Structure formats: structure tokens, C-alpha cells
Amino acid sequence: MESTPQPGDWSRVRGHGLRAELAVVRVIWSQQPRSLSTKERLGGLIERFASRLVATGVASLLDVRRIDCESFIWARTRRNTVPALATVHLRRSALCGLFAVLRELEPGFVDPIVDVSLPAKTTRRVRPLSDAEMTSARVAALGRSRSSRRAVLSVVLAEATATTGEIPQVRWRDLDLAAGTVQLPGASPVRARRGQLSSWGVRVLRRVLDEEHPDGGDFVVERRHDYGDAHSAQAAVANLLTKVLITAGLTAPGIRPTSIRLWGARQVLARPGIEAAAAALGITSLDAARNALALDEEVS
């Protein structure tokens, strides 16, 4: 019986067949932080790409050319129709993940996907807030008469790139106000990381600490007794942030609670670049980060 491929098997299988190489690469790829649904979807695309390579006579992943990638990305669907633009971008994301692993295994490997560009997506479900919109959201959160403290603190953490699933989990001991950071716990599909608080956020948190002296183990965003579980806590935070945006008049298409978190990642992007922005969001795909931050098109 064949043993399960291990990451260290690369030197043994390198150059000895595309399928053997892919088995090792898939093991490494599967260990990266992604949701199960994402792994299944992108993993299926990688398998289809491999089958296409075998059918066209490509013997090794190291021999894949740009034309092989473009041929797969633009291939007609199983119904023999032209692929939707979302499908095309998803196929490229799968290949980006595959070749990112190969770049780690082979320092001299020339990534065939790196220069493949695609048309911008014509629609975007979520976009980052602009600086002016972020200011309006802050004012709206401060002005809410009911649940004002929870609203303001939820915005503070969202600005630091916390997801609605992470916000209810953050405790006061996770904050380092001297450094202006917060340790985010991770919540599917994002990984744990250190988020950068805005200067406004640090001022808000200091004021709460001075006035209320919460215990370090307390949740920053106070939990209601009717939360029940993590899913209801996440839904409550998402609902609260939605109400803040509505109060601020931010109801245009593409604006959602995630828009606040994406604003925070944009601030990181303005400094070190896309890699740091992706890390701030807790995602591994640079392609997904570019898409989330609207870097392939102008945001109206």
C-alpha cells in the first residue's frame, strides 16, 4: 500500500511525473489556512488543471508554460459555454496557490501565472470604505443612543481588520495600546494575526479603560446574554455594524460591514504593499487580497 505523500518527498518525486509531484504539492497546499469549502473548490480546479496538463503531454509541473495556464483559465465550461468572469478569476486563484507552493520548493522556479492578467470584474459585492466614509461611520457609531459603546468598539476592532466572527472573541488582554495593536484570534476562514489599531481607535480604547477599568479577561465588545453561540454572536456584531453604516447613510451597493475591515487593510497596503495587506486580512491568497481591496479596478 502506498504511503501518504509528505512535504519532504519533493526532492524524491521532482521530475518523476506530474501526478507524483502534484500529490506532494497538494499536501503542502492543503495545510495552508483556508476554509474547507475553499479547499474543496480550489482543489477541484487544481485537479482539473492537472488532468488537462496530462492530456496535453506536460510531464512535470516545472514544465508548465504561461500558455498552459491561459488555456485552462479561459477553457469553455462543461456545458461548452464561455466561462463567466468570476469563474476565470477563480481558476487563476487556484493556479496562483499551486505555483506559490512551487516557488517555495524551487527557489529558481519561474512562475508561469505571474504575468497572466485578467479583465477587471464588472461587479463587486463588497468594497473598502473611503477615508471620508470611514469618518462618517465613526461619527454614526459615536452618536448611537442605544448600544453606543458596543457599536463604537465594534468599529474600532473592524478598523483593525477584525472580522465579525473575531470581534466578539477579542478580550482586553489582547490589546497593546502602547504599540497600537490587537491580537486577533482568527475565525474561519482567516488566520490569527496582529491587527493595527487606528489612532482614533487607540484613543477610544484608552478612554474606555480610564472610565470603566474593565478586567483583562473581559470581552472588549460586551456580550449579550442571548448570544447563545459563536454564530449568533457574529450575527449580532454584523447587524450592529450594518445599523452603523445605515445611520451614516452608507447604503450604496458594495458597502457592507466587511467594508470597514477592508478600509483597515487599505491603510496597511499604503505602507508595505499587497503581501502585508493580505497578512492583515488573515488570508493567504494575494489574488484574493487584490480583489477584496479593489486593486484590479477603480472604485466609484
XYZ file of C-alpha atoms in Angstrom:
300
model
C 0.000 0.000 0.000
C 1.355 3.413 -0.974
C 2.161 5.816 1.850
C 0.622 9.269 2.060
C 2.851 11.895 0.367
C 4.786 14.153 2.734
C 6.147 17.682 2.144
C 9.692 16.354 2.410
C 9.108 13.989 -0.523
C 9.560 16.756 -3.095
C 13.216 16.065 -3.815
C 12.329 12.401 -4.432
C 9.394 12.991 -6.805
C 10.763 16.079 -8.581
C 10.973 15.317 -12.280
C 9.419 11.864 -11.890
C 5.923 12.519 -13.135
C 3.384 15.277 -12.868
C 0.939 13.292 -10.742
C 3.597 12.366 -8.174
C 4.721 15.994 -7.977
C 1.164 17.218 -7.631
C 0.449 14.806 -4.764
C 3.243 16.366 -2.700
C 2.319 19.933 -3.654
C -1.317 19.293 -2.737
C -0.297 18.126 0.740
C 1.587 21.383 1.344
C -1.199 23.460 -0.220
C -3.860 21.759 1.937
C -2.006 22.694 5.131
C -2.391 26.406 4.446
C -5.187 28.231 6.358
C -8.294 28.099 4.182
C -11.885 27.169 4.828
C -12.916 23.598 3.967
C -15.237 24.803 1.205
C -12.455 26.885 -0.360
C -10.039 23.951 -0.241
C -12.580 21.695 -1.911
C -13.430 24.204 -4.615
C -9.893 25.296 -5.471
C -8.598 21.749 -5.027
C -11.078 20.539 -7.638
C -9.850 23.190 -10.063
C -6.233 22.183 -9.493
C -7.136 18.554 -10.259
C -8.862 19.592 -13.490
C -5.811 21.638 -14.440
C -3.555 18.634 -13.799
C -5.756 16.382 -15.931
C -5.554 18.925 -18.728
C -1.764 19.021 -18.472
C -1.522 15.218 -18.625
C -3.823 15.154 -21.647
C -1.632 17.675 -23.470
C 1.602 15.840 -22.702
C 3.073 18.034 -19.964
C 5.264 15.689 -17.913
C 6.175 17.893 -14.936
C 4.758 20.855 -13.039
C 8.118 22.514 -13.620
C 7.448 22.428 -17.367
C 4.130 24.298 -17.242
C 4.099 27.339 -19.523
C 2.062 30.517 -19.470
C 0.059 29.294 -22.470
C -0.948 26.176 -20.495
C -2.302 28.394 -17.726
C -4.164 30.732 -20.049
C -5.642 27.806 -21.948
C -7.077 26.408 -18.710
C -8.232 29.748 -17.343
C -10.222 30.554 -20.495
C -11.354 26.994 -21.287
C -15.038 26.594 -22.081
C -17.216 25.087 -19.352
C -18.525 21.543 -19.251
C -21.656 22.864 -20.935
C -19.458 24.222 -23.730
C -20.189 27.832 -22.808
C -17.798 30.755 -22.371
C -16.756 30.905 -18.681
C -18.098 33.728 -16.561
C -15.573 36.314 -15.442
C -15.925 35.132 -11.833
C -15.037 31.599 -12.963
C -11.999 32.868 -14.844
C -10.742 34.715 -11.753
C -11.372 31.673 -9.571
C -9.342 29.470 -11.910
C -6.457 31.935 -11.760
C -6.670 31.964 -7.952
C -6.341 28.172 -7.903
C -3.258 28.297 -10.119
C -1.736 31.122 -8.061
C -1.981 28.907 -4.969
C -0.473 25.946 -6.789
C 2.529 27.854 -8.116
C 3.074 29.699 -4.830
C 3.911 26.303 -3.310
C 6.249 25.501 -6.192
C 8.085 28.788 -5.699
C 8.795 27.736 -2.119
C 10.003 24.284 -3.179
C 12.040 25.531 -6.151
C 13.765 28.882 -5.450
C 14.648 29.297 -9.138
C 11.200 28.363 -10.437
C 9.747 30.857 -12.932
C 6.051 31.212 -12.095
C 4.060 30.898 -15.355
C 0.986 32.586 -13.852
C 2.699 35.749 -12.645
C 2.169 37.722 -15.865
C -1.316 36.426 -16.648
C -3.667 39.381 -16.364
C -7.461 39.284 -16.500
C -10.183 41.833 -17.139
C -11.449 43.524 -14.004
C -14.586 42.110 -12.506
C -17.533 44.223 -13.549
C -19.317 43.840 -10.216
C -18.072 43.800 -6.653
C -20.138 42.607 -3.746
C -18.020 44.385 -1.146
C -15.586 47.276 -1.401
C -13.463 49.189 1.130
C -14.832 52.377 2.637
C -13.133 55.585 1.580
C -11.490 57.742 4.251
C -14.454 60.138 4.197
C -16.911 57.255 4.542
C -14.905 55.839 7.423
C -15.155 59.164 9.215
C -18.925 59.153 8.716
C -19.144 55.621 10.147
C -17.174 56.670 13.233
C -19.465 59.652 13.810
C -22.530 57.445 13.383
C -21.198 54.882 15.881
C -20.454 57.588 18.446
C -23.914 59.065 18.010
C -25.972 55.927 18.537
C -28.071 56.409 21.656
C -28.657 52.687 22.189
C -25.763 50.182 22.301
C -23.386 53.077 21.583
C -20.414 51.567 23.434
C -20.744 48.223 21.656
C -21.119 49.960 18.298
C -18.049 52.146 18.746
C -15.855 49.308 19.976
C -17.037 47.051 17.148
C -15.989 49.723 14.646
C -12.618 50.117 16.408
C -11.865 46.404 16.043
C -13.235 46.207 12.498
C -10.862 49.029 11.539
C -8.041 46.796 12.783
C -9.191 44.211 10.168
C -11.120 42.026 12.643
C -13.924 40.017 11.029
C -17.423 39.927 12.506
C -16.526 36.445 13.753
C -13.401 37.691 15.548
C -14.820 40.867 17.111
C -16.897 39.040 19.786
C -13.816 36.987 20.771
C -11.353 39.824 21.439
C -10.583 40.465 25.115
C -8.944 43.469 26.759
C -5.786 41.475 27.425
C -5.384 41.056 23.647
C -4.763 44.803 23.279
C -1.373 46.516 23.288
C -2.282 50.193 23.238
C 1.338 51.289 23.578
C 2.091 49.572 20.269
C -1.360 50.335 18.871
C -2.099 46.690 18.097
C -4.612 43.962 18.891
C -4.084 40.209 18.766
C -6.856 38.806 16.589
C -7.806 35.177 17.297
C -8.658 34.056 13.766
C -12.049 32.732 12.702
C -12.783 30.651 9.629
C -11.555 31.348 7.024
C -8.936 33.803 8.344
C -5.920 33.025 10.491
C -4.809 34.524 13.806
C -2.673 37.643 13.453
C -1.826 41.019 14.978
C -4.035 43.866 13.802
C -3.082 47.538 13.641
C -5.423 49.859 15.542
C -6.125 53.299 14.127
C -5.045 56.318 16.182
C -8.751 57.086 16.687
C -9.301 53.527 17.877
C -6.473 53.771 20.418
C -7.986 56.995 21.822
C -11.405 55.354 22.150
C -9.968 52.310 23.912
C -7.895 54.416 26.312
C -10.980 56.431 27.243
C -12.969 53.271 27.994
C -10.114 51.909 30.097
C -9.839 55.155 32.049
C -13.574 55.404 32.685
C -14.645 51.786 33.187
C -11.484 49.827 34.169
C -12.578 46.507 32.583
C -10.862 43.292 33.607
C -8.285 41.947 31.163
C -10.293 38.798 30.583
C -13.468 40.664 29.712
C -14.605 40.866 26.111
C -13.934 44.255 24.512
C -17.355 44.198 22.872
C -19.592 43.186 25.753
C -21.510 40.009 25.002
C -25.254 39.900 25.422
C -26.741 37.030 27.418
C -28.869 35.925 24.460
C -25.953 35.274 22.101
C -26.179 31.514 22.618
C -23.191 30.552 20.443
C -20.410 31.961 18.282
C -22.657 32.166 15.228
C -25.284 34.288 16.983
C -22.524 36.500 18.417
C -21.115 37.040 14.941
C -24.567 37.776 13.527
C -25.213 40.313 16.295
C -21.975 42.178 15.527
C -22.696 42.129 11.785
C -26.180 43.503 12.450
C -24.766 46.224 14.710
C -22.203 47.335 12.111
C -24.888 47.303 9.415
C -27.005 49.673 11.517
C -23.984 51.951 11.960
C -23.480 52.119 8.197
C -27.174 52.814 7.612
C -27.124 55.580 10.237
C -24.124 57.072 8.432
C -26.045 56.998 5.147
C -23.627 54.441 3.704
C -26.100 52.248 1.850
C -24.590 52.197 -1.654
C -24.091 48.852 -3.418
C -20.850 47.203 -2.329
C -20.854 48.623 1.196
C -21.160 46.008 3.919
C -19.734 45.572 7.449
C -16.667 43.992 5.796
C -16.051 47.352 4.077
C -14.737 48.678 7.414
C -12.219 45.851 7.737
C -11.143 46.352 4.139
C -10.568 50.047 4.878
C -8.134 48.946 7.584
C -6.298 46.673 5.151
C -6.075 49.576 2.692
C -4.153 51.549 5.316
C -1.652 48.687 5.587
C -1.478 48.429 1.799
C -0.454 52.070 1.583
C 2.694 51.245 3.551
C 4.411 47.885 2.853
C 2.284 46.534 -0.032
C -0.080 43.735 -1.023
C 1.669 40.967 0.936
C 1.294 42.893 4.212
C -2.317 43.764 3.371
C -3.129 40.090 2.751
C -1.474 39.198 6.056
C -3.523 41.893 7.801
C -6.711 40.363 6.409
C -5.612 36.921 7.561
C -5.753 35.415 4.071
C -3.024 33.647 2.102
C -4.103 34.420 -1.450
C -2.590 37.596 -2.896
C -5.079 37.345 -5.752
C -7.974 37.324 -3.281
C -6.462 40.278 -1.449
C -6.134 42.264 -4.673
C -9.763 41.504 -5.469
C -11.019 42.374 -1.987
C -9.165 45.680 -1.993
C -10.420 46.621 -5.468
C -6.933 46.807 -6.969
C -7.996 45.465 -10.375
C -10.472 48.284 -10.993
C -11.379 51.771 -9.895
C -13.944 52.018 -7.108
C -16.667 54.545 -7.781
